[in-house]
Amino acid sequence: MVAVYAFNRAIVRRPARSAVLGLRSVDRGVPDVDALGEEHAAYIAALETLGVTVEVLPPLEEFPDSVFVEDPALVFSEGAILLRPGAPSRIGETAEIAPALRAAFGDVLDLPAPGFADGGDVLVMPEAVLIGLSARTDATGAADLVGRLERLGRRGRVVTPPAGVLHLKTGCSLLDDETMLATPVMAAAGLFPGFRIVETAPGEEAAANALRVNDAVLLGAGFPRTAERLTDLDFTVVTVKIDEVMKLDAGLSCMSLRWWAEA
Ligand code: CIR
């Protein structure tokens, strides 16, 4: 099986001008939509440079957070799962992303009502798929998702991340088959038995939502000490500016759905 961080296809959606109305739990300022568009374009370019063919969907003004395509769906080489995002303003994003997934995958499953699950709460690891309970992902949604994952040959495991994080992956990301990048708080939660954990540097917790893509780790720009920790461990780090993205409580995984498509 190819590594869970081997990707040759991705779907992204351009940010809408309505992104200024996107959900924000912490006020870090209103994002500048032009700068957000530039960050998004640079993100696409970074994926392409790493060997990923990117399908770019048009912006959706009626859904301010729809640039974060990771939340309404999950994708694997074996098929896709349409999710039910837990924020009322985002539930309609699933129907919007569905056509692109039906075109790309033979097998597209649905998460049934009434549960909710956001893709940001799902961390794909080599042996299991972690599903974090959160304000967006409830126990019913998580349990139903375990069943859907089984149908795609994947083992789901439900975990309870520390309180106060938006999504499981707000605080952690997979670096390789045995290494996890995590905030100190997430690292202390004991969610990753058997993994070597690299902690984000003090004050750089937002770096935790990194994205391993093929041979490189995409890391937000502006986290020099965390970048150094990764390069010291021989990871190839590619930095991407996400200042505007972070104002919307998001990071690098949130802006794409990624998978390995067999030729
Ligand atoms: C939201 O609150 O839903 C968006 N403003 C941010 C979504 C970030 N997505 C992710 O972490 N997967």
CSV table of C-alpha atoms and ligand atoms in Angstrom, one decimal:
chain,number,residue,atom,x,y,z
A,1,MET,CA,0.0,0.0,0.0
A,2,VAL,CA,1.3,3.5,-0.7
A,3,ALA,CA,2.0,5.8,2.3
A,4,VAL,CA,-1.0,7.6,3.7
A,5,TYR,CA,0.8,10.8,2.9
A,6,ALA,CA,1.4,9.9,-0.8
A,7,PHE,CA,-0.9,12.1,-2.9
A,8,ASN,CA,-1.2,12.7,-6.6
A,9,ARG,CA,-4.6,14.2,-6.7
A,10,ALA,CA,-6.3,17.0,-4.7
A,11,ILE,CA,-9.5,19.1,-4.8
A,12,VAL,CA,-9.5,22.6,-3.6
A,13,ARG,CA,-12.0,25.5,-3.7
A,14,ARG,CA,-11.1,29.1,-4.3
A,15,PRO,CA,-12.0,31.3,-1.3
A,16,ALA,CA,-15.2,33.4,-1.7
A,17,ARG,CA,-15.2,37.2,-1.0
A,18,SER,CA,-17.7,36.2,1.8
A,19,ALA,CA,-14.8,34.6,3.6
A,20,VAL,CA,-14.7,37.7,5.7
A,21,LEU,CA,-17.9,36.2,7.3
A,22,GLY,CA,-16.2,32.9,8.0
A,23,LEU,CA,-16.5,31.3,11.5
A,24,ARG,CA,-13.8,32.6,13.9
A,25,SER,CA,-13.6,31.5,17.5
A,26,VAL,CA,-10.7,33.7,18.3
A,27,ASP,CA,-10.6,37.3,16.9
A,28,ARG,CA,-7.3,37.6,15.1
A,29,GLY,CA,-8.7,40.3,12.8
A,30,VAL,CA,-10.9,40.1,9.7
A,31,PRO,CA,-9.1,38.3,6.8
A,32,ASP,CA,-8.1,40.4,3.8
A,33,VAL,CA,-9.8,38.5,0.9
A,34,ASP,CA,-7.3,39.5,-1.7
A,35,ALA,CA,-4.4,38.3,0.5
A,36,LEU,CA,-6.3,35.2,1.3
A,37,GLY,CA,-6.7,34.5,-2.4
A,38,GLU,CA,-2.9,34.9,-2.8
A,39,GLU,CA,-2.2,32.5,0.0
A,40,HIS,CA,-4.6,30.0,-1.6
A,41,ALA,CA,-2.9,30.3,-5.0
A,42,ALA,CA,0.5,29.7,-3.3
A,43,TYR,CA,-0.9,26.7,-1.5
A,44,ILE,CA,-2.1,25.2,-4.8
A,45,ALA,CA,1.3,25.9,-6.4
A,46,ALA,CA,3.1,24.2,-3.5
A,47,LEU,CA,0.9,21.1,-3.9
A,48,GLU,CA,1.6,21.1,-7.7
A,49,THR,CA,5.3,21.4,-7.1
A,50,LEU,CA,5.2,18.3,-4.9
A,51,GLY,CA,3.6,16.3,-7.7
A,52,VAL,CA,-0.1,16.7,-7.0
A,53,THR,CA,-2.6,17.4,-9.8
A,54,VAL,CA,-5.1,19.9,-8.3
A,55,GLU,CA,-8.7,20.3,-9.3
A,56,VAL,CA,-9.8,23.9,-8.5
A,57,LEU,CA,-13.5,24.4,-7.8
A,58,PRO,CA,-15.1,27.9,-8.0
A,59,PRO,CA,-15.8,30.0,-5.0
A,60,LEU,CA,-19.2,29.7,-3.3
A,61,GLU,CA,-20.3,33.1,-1.9
A,62,GLU,CA,-23.2,31.6,0.0
A,63,PHE,CA,-20.7,29.5,2.1
A,64,PRO,CA,-18.1,31.7,3.7
A,65,ASP,CA,-16.0,28.8,5.0
A,66,SER,CA,-16.3,26.7,1.8
A,67,VAL,CA,-12.6,27.2,1.0
A,68,PHE,CA,-12.0,24.6,3.8
A,69,VAL,CA,-12.9,21.6,1.6
A,70,GLU,CA,-11.5,19.2,4.1
A,71,ASP,CA,-14.5,19.5,6.4
A,72,PRO,CA,-17.4,18.3,4.3
A,73,ALA,CA,-15.8,15.1,3.0
A,74,LEU,CA,-13.1,12.4,3.4
A,75,VAL,CA,-11.3,10.8,0.6
A,76,PHE,CA,-9.1,7.7,0.2
A,77,SER,CA,-7.8,5.8,-2.8
A,78,GLU,CA,-10.7,3.4,-2.2
A,79,GLY,CA,-13.5,5.9,-2.3
A,80,ALA,CA,-15.0,9.0,-0.7
A,81,ILE,CA,-17.3,9.7,2.3
A,82,LEU,CA,-19.6,12.7,2.3
A,83,LEU,CA,-19.7,14.1,5.8
A,84,ARG,CA,-22.1,16.3,7.8
A,85,PRO,CA,-20.2,19.3,9.1
A,86,GLY,CA,-21.3,20.3,12.6
A,87,ALA,CA,-21.6,24.0,12.1
A,88,PRO,CA,-25.1,24.9,10.8
A,89,SER,CA,-23.6,27.4,8.3
A,90,ARG,CA,-21.5,24.7,6.8
A,91,ILE,CA,-23.8,21.7,6.4
A,92,GLY,CA,-24.8,22.8,2.9
A,93,GLU,CA,-21.1,22.5,1.7
A,94,THR,CA,-21.5,18.7,1.4
A,95,ALA,CA,-24.0,18.9,-1.5
A,96,GLU,CA,-21.7,21.4,-3.2
A,97,ILE,CA,-18.6,19.2,-3.1
A,98,ALA,CA,-20.5,16.0,-3.9
A,99,PRO,CA,-20.5,16.3,-7.7
A,100,ALA,CA,-16.7,16.7,-7.9
A,101,LEU,CA,-16.3,13.6,-5.7
A,102,ARG,CA,-18.8,11.5,-7.7
A,103,ALA,CA,-16.9,12.4,-10.8
A,104,ALA,CA,-13.6,11.3,-9.2
A,105,PHE,CA,-14.6,8.2,-7.2
A,106,GLY,CA,-16.5,5.1,-8.1
A,107,ASP,CA,-17.5,4.6,-4.4
A,108,VAL,CA,-19.0,7.6,-2.6
A,109,LEU,CA,-20.6,6.9,0.8
A,110,ASP,CA,-22.8,9.2,2.9
A,111,LEU,CA,-22.7,9.8,6.6
A,112,PRO,CA,-26.3,9.4,7.7
A,113,ALA,CA,-28.3,11.9,9.8
A,114,PRO,CA,-28.5,12.8,12.6
A,115,GLY,CA,-24.8,12.6,13.5
A,116,PHE,CA,-22.2,15.2,12.6
A,117,ALA,CA,-18.6,14.9,11.6
A,118,ASP,CA,-16.0,17.4,10.2
A,119,GLY,CA,-13.1,16.2,8.2
A,120,GLY,CA,-10.8,18.4,10.3
A,121,ASP,CA,-11.5,15.9,13.1
A,122,VAL,CA,-10.2,13.0,11.1
A,123,LEU,CA,-6.5,12.1,11.2
A,124,VAL,CA,-5.5,9.3,8.8
A,125,MET,CA,-2.7,7.3,10.2
A,126,PRO,CA,-1.1,4.2,8.6
A,127,GLU,CA,-2.9,1.6,10.8
A,128,ALA,CA,-6.0,3.5,11.8
A,129,VAL,CA,-8.1,6.6,11.2
A,130,LEU,CA,-8.5,8.7,14.3
A,131,ILE,CA,-11.8,10.5,14.8
A,132,GLY,CA,-11.7,13.3,17.4
A,133,LEU,CA,-14.9,14.3,19.2
A,134,SER,CA,-15.4,18.0,19.2
A,135,ALA,CA,-18.0,20.8,19.1
A,136,ARG,CA,-18.3,19.8,15.4
A,137,THR,CA,-18.1,16.0,15.6
A,138,ASP,CA,-20.5,14.2,17.9
A,139,ALA,CA,-20.5,10.7,19.2
A,140,THR,CA,-23.2,9.6,16.7
A,141,GLY,CA,-21.4,11.0,13.8
A,142,ALA,CA,-18.1,9.5,14.9
A,143,ALA,CA,-19.7,6.0,15.4
A,144,ASP,CA,-21.4,6.1,12.0
A,145,LEU,CA,-18.1,7.2,10.5
A,146,VAL,CA,-16.4,4.2,11.9
A,147,GLY,CA,-18.9,2.0,10.1
A,148,ARG,CA,-18.4,3.9,6.8
A,149,LEU,CA,-14.6,3.6,7.1
A,150,GLU,CA,-15.0,-0.1,7.6
A,151,ARG,CA,-16.8,-0.3,4.2
A,152,LEU,CA,-13.7,1.3,2.7
A,153,GLY,CA,-11.4,-1.2,4.5
A,154,ARG,CA,-10.2,1.3,7.1
A,155,ARG,CA,-10.3,1.0,10.9
A,156,GLY,CA,-11.7,4.0,12.7
A,157,ARG,CA,-10.8,4.8,16.3
A,158,VAL,CA,-12.8,7.5,18.2
A,159,VAL,CA,-10.7,9.7,20.6
A,160,THR,CA,-11.4,12.6,22.9
A,161,PRO,CA,-8.9,15.4,22.3
A,162,PRO,CA,-8.2,18.0,24.9
A,163,ALA,CA,-10.9,20.7,25.3
A,164,GLY,CA,-10.4,24.0,23.6
A,165,VAL,CA,-9.3,22.9,20.1
A,166,LEU,CA,-11.5,23.4,17.1
A,167,HIS,CA,-10.6,20.2,15.4
A,168,LEU,CA,-8.4,17.2,16.2
A,169,LYS,CA,-6.0,18.3,13.4
A,170,THR,CA,-5.9,21.9,14.7
A,171,GLY,CA,-3.4,20.4,17.2
A,172,CYS,CA,-1.6,17.6,15.4
A,173,SER,CA,-0.5,16.2,12.0
A,174,LEU,CA,1.2,13.1,10.8
A,175,LEU,CA,4.8,13.6,9.7
A,176,ASP,CA,5.6,10.0,8.7
A,177,ASP,CA,4.6,6.5,9.5
A,178,GLU,CA,5.9,6.8,13.1
A,179,THR,CA,6.1,10.5,13.8
A,180,MET,CA,3.5,13.0,14.8
A,181,LEU,CA,3.7,16.8,15.1
A,182,ALA,CA,1.6,18.0,18.0
A,183,THR,CA,1.1,20.9,20.3
A,184,PRO,CA,2.3,20.2,23.9
A,185,VAL,CA,-1.3,20.0,25.1
A,186,MET,CA,-2.3,17.5,22.3
A,187,ALA,CA,0.9,15.6,22.9
A,188,ALA,CA,0.1,15.2,26.6
A,189,ALA,CA,-3.3,13.8,25.8
A,190,GLY,CA,-1.9,10.3,25.0
A,191,LEU,CA,-3.8,9.9,21.7
A,192,PHE,CA,-0.8,8.5,19.7
A,193,PRO,CA,0.6,5.5,21.5
A,194,GLY,CA,3.7,4.1,19.7
A,195,PHE,CA,4.4,7.4,17.9
A,196,ARG,CA,7.4,9.6,18.3
A,197,ILE,CA,6.0,13.1,19.0
A,198,VAL,CA,7.6,16.3,17.8
A,199,GLU,CA,6.2,19.2,19.8
A,200,THR,CA,5.6,22.6,18.3
A,201,ALA,CA,7.9,25.2,19.7
A,202,PRO,CA,6.6,27.5,22.5
A,203,GLY,CA,4.3,30.2,21.0
A,204,GLU,CA,4.1,28.3,17.7
A,205,GLU,CA,1.1,26.1,18.5
A,206,ALA,CA,-0.6,27.1,15.2
A,207,ALA,CA,2.2,25.3,13.3
A,208,ALA,CA,0.6,22.0,14.4
A,209,ASN,CA,-1.7,21.9,11.4
A,210,ALA,CA,1.0,21.0,9.0
A,211,LEU,CA,0.6,18.8,6.0
A,212,ARG,CA,2.9,16.0,4.9
A,213,VAL,CA,2.7,15.6,1.1
A,214,ASN,CA,4.9,13.0,-0.5
A,215,ASP,CA,8.6,13.9,0.4
A,216,ALA,CA,7.9,17.2,2.1
A,217,VAL,CA,6.1,18.8,5.0
A,218,LEU,CA,4.1,21.9,4.3
A,219,LEU,CA,4.4,24.2,7.3
A,220,GLY,CA,2.9,27.6,7.9
A,221,ALA,CA,5.5,30.4,7.4
A,222,GLY,CA,6.4,32.2,10.6
A,223,PHE,CA,7.2,29.2,12.8
A,224,PRO,CA,11.0,29.2,12.6
A,225,ARG,CA,11.7,27.1,15.7
A,226,THR,CA,9.2,24.4,14.8
A,227,ALA,CA,10.6,24.4,11.3
A,228,GLU,CA,14.1,23.9,12.7
A,229,ARG,CA,12.9,21.0,14.9
A,230,LEU,CA,11.7,19.3,11.7
A,231,THR,CA,14.7,20.0,9.6
A,232,ASP,CA,16.9,18.8,12.5
A,233,LEU,CA,15.1,15.5,12.1
A,234,ASP,CA,15.8,15.5,8.3
A,235,PHE,CA,12.3,16.4,7.2
A,236,THR,CA,12.1,18.6,4.1
A,237,VAL,CA,10.1,21.6,5.1
A,238,VAL,CA,8.3,23.8,2.6
A,239,THR,CA,6.7,26.9,4.2
A,240,VAL,CA,3.5,28.5,3.0
A,241,LYS,CA,2.2,31.8,4.2
A,242,ILE,CA,-1.1,31.3,6.0
A,243,ASP,CA,-1.6,34.6,7.9
A,244,GLU,CA,-5.1,35.2,6.5
A,245,VAL,CA,-6.0,31.5,6.6
A,246,MET,CA,-5.2,31.4,10.3
A,247,LYS,CA,-7.5,34.3,11.0
A,248,LEU,CA,-10.3,31.9,10.0
A,249,ASP,CA,-9.1,29.3,12.6
A,250,ALA,CA,-7.6,27.2,9.8
A,251,GLY,CA,-4.3,25.8,8.6
A,252,LEU,CA,-2.7,23.7,5.8
A,253,SER,CA,-4.8,20.5,5.9
A,254,CYS,CA,-8.1,22.4,5.8
A,255,MET,CA,-7.8,23.7,2.3
A,256,SER,CA,-7.6,20.4,0.3
A,257,LEU,CA,-9.0,16.9,-0.1
A,258,ARG,CA,-6.0,14.7,-1.1
A,259,TRP,CA,-5.6,11.2,-2.2
A,260,TRP,CA,-3.6,8.7,-4.2
A,261,ALA,CA,-5.3,7.7,-7.5
A,262,GLU,CA,-4.0,4.6,-9.1
A,263,ALA,CA,-3.2,5.3,-12.8
B,1,CIR,C1,-14.6,26.8,10.6
B,1,CIR,O1,-14.7,27.2,11.8
B,1,CIR,O2,-15.3,25.9,10.3
B,1,CIR,C2,-13.6,27.4,9.7
B,1,CIR,N1,-13.6,28.8,10.0
B,1,CIR,C3,-12.3,26.8,9.8
B,1,CIR,C4,-12.3,25.4,9.4
B,1,CIR,C5,-10.9,24.8,9.5
B,1,CIR,N2,-10.9,23.5,9.0
B,1,CIR,C6,-10.2,22.5,9.5
B,1,CIR,O3,-9.5,22.6,10.5
B,1,CIR,N3,-10.3,21.3,8.8
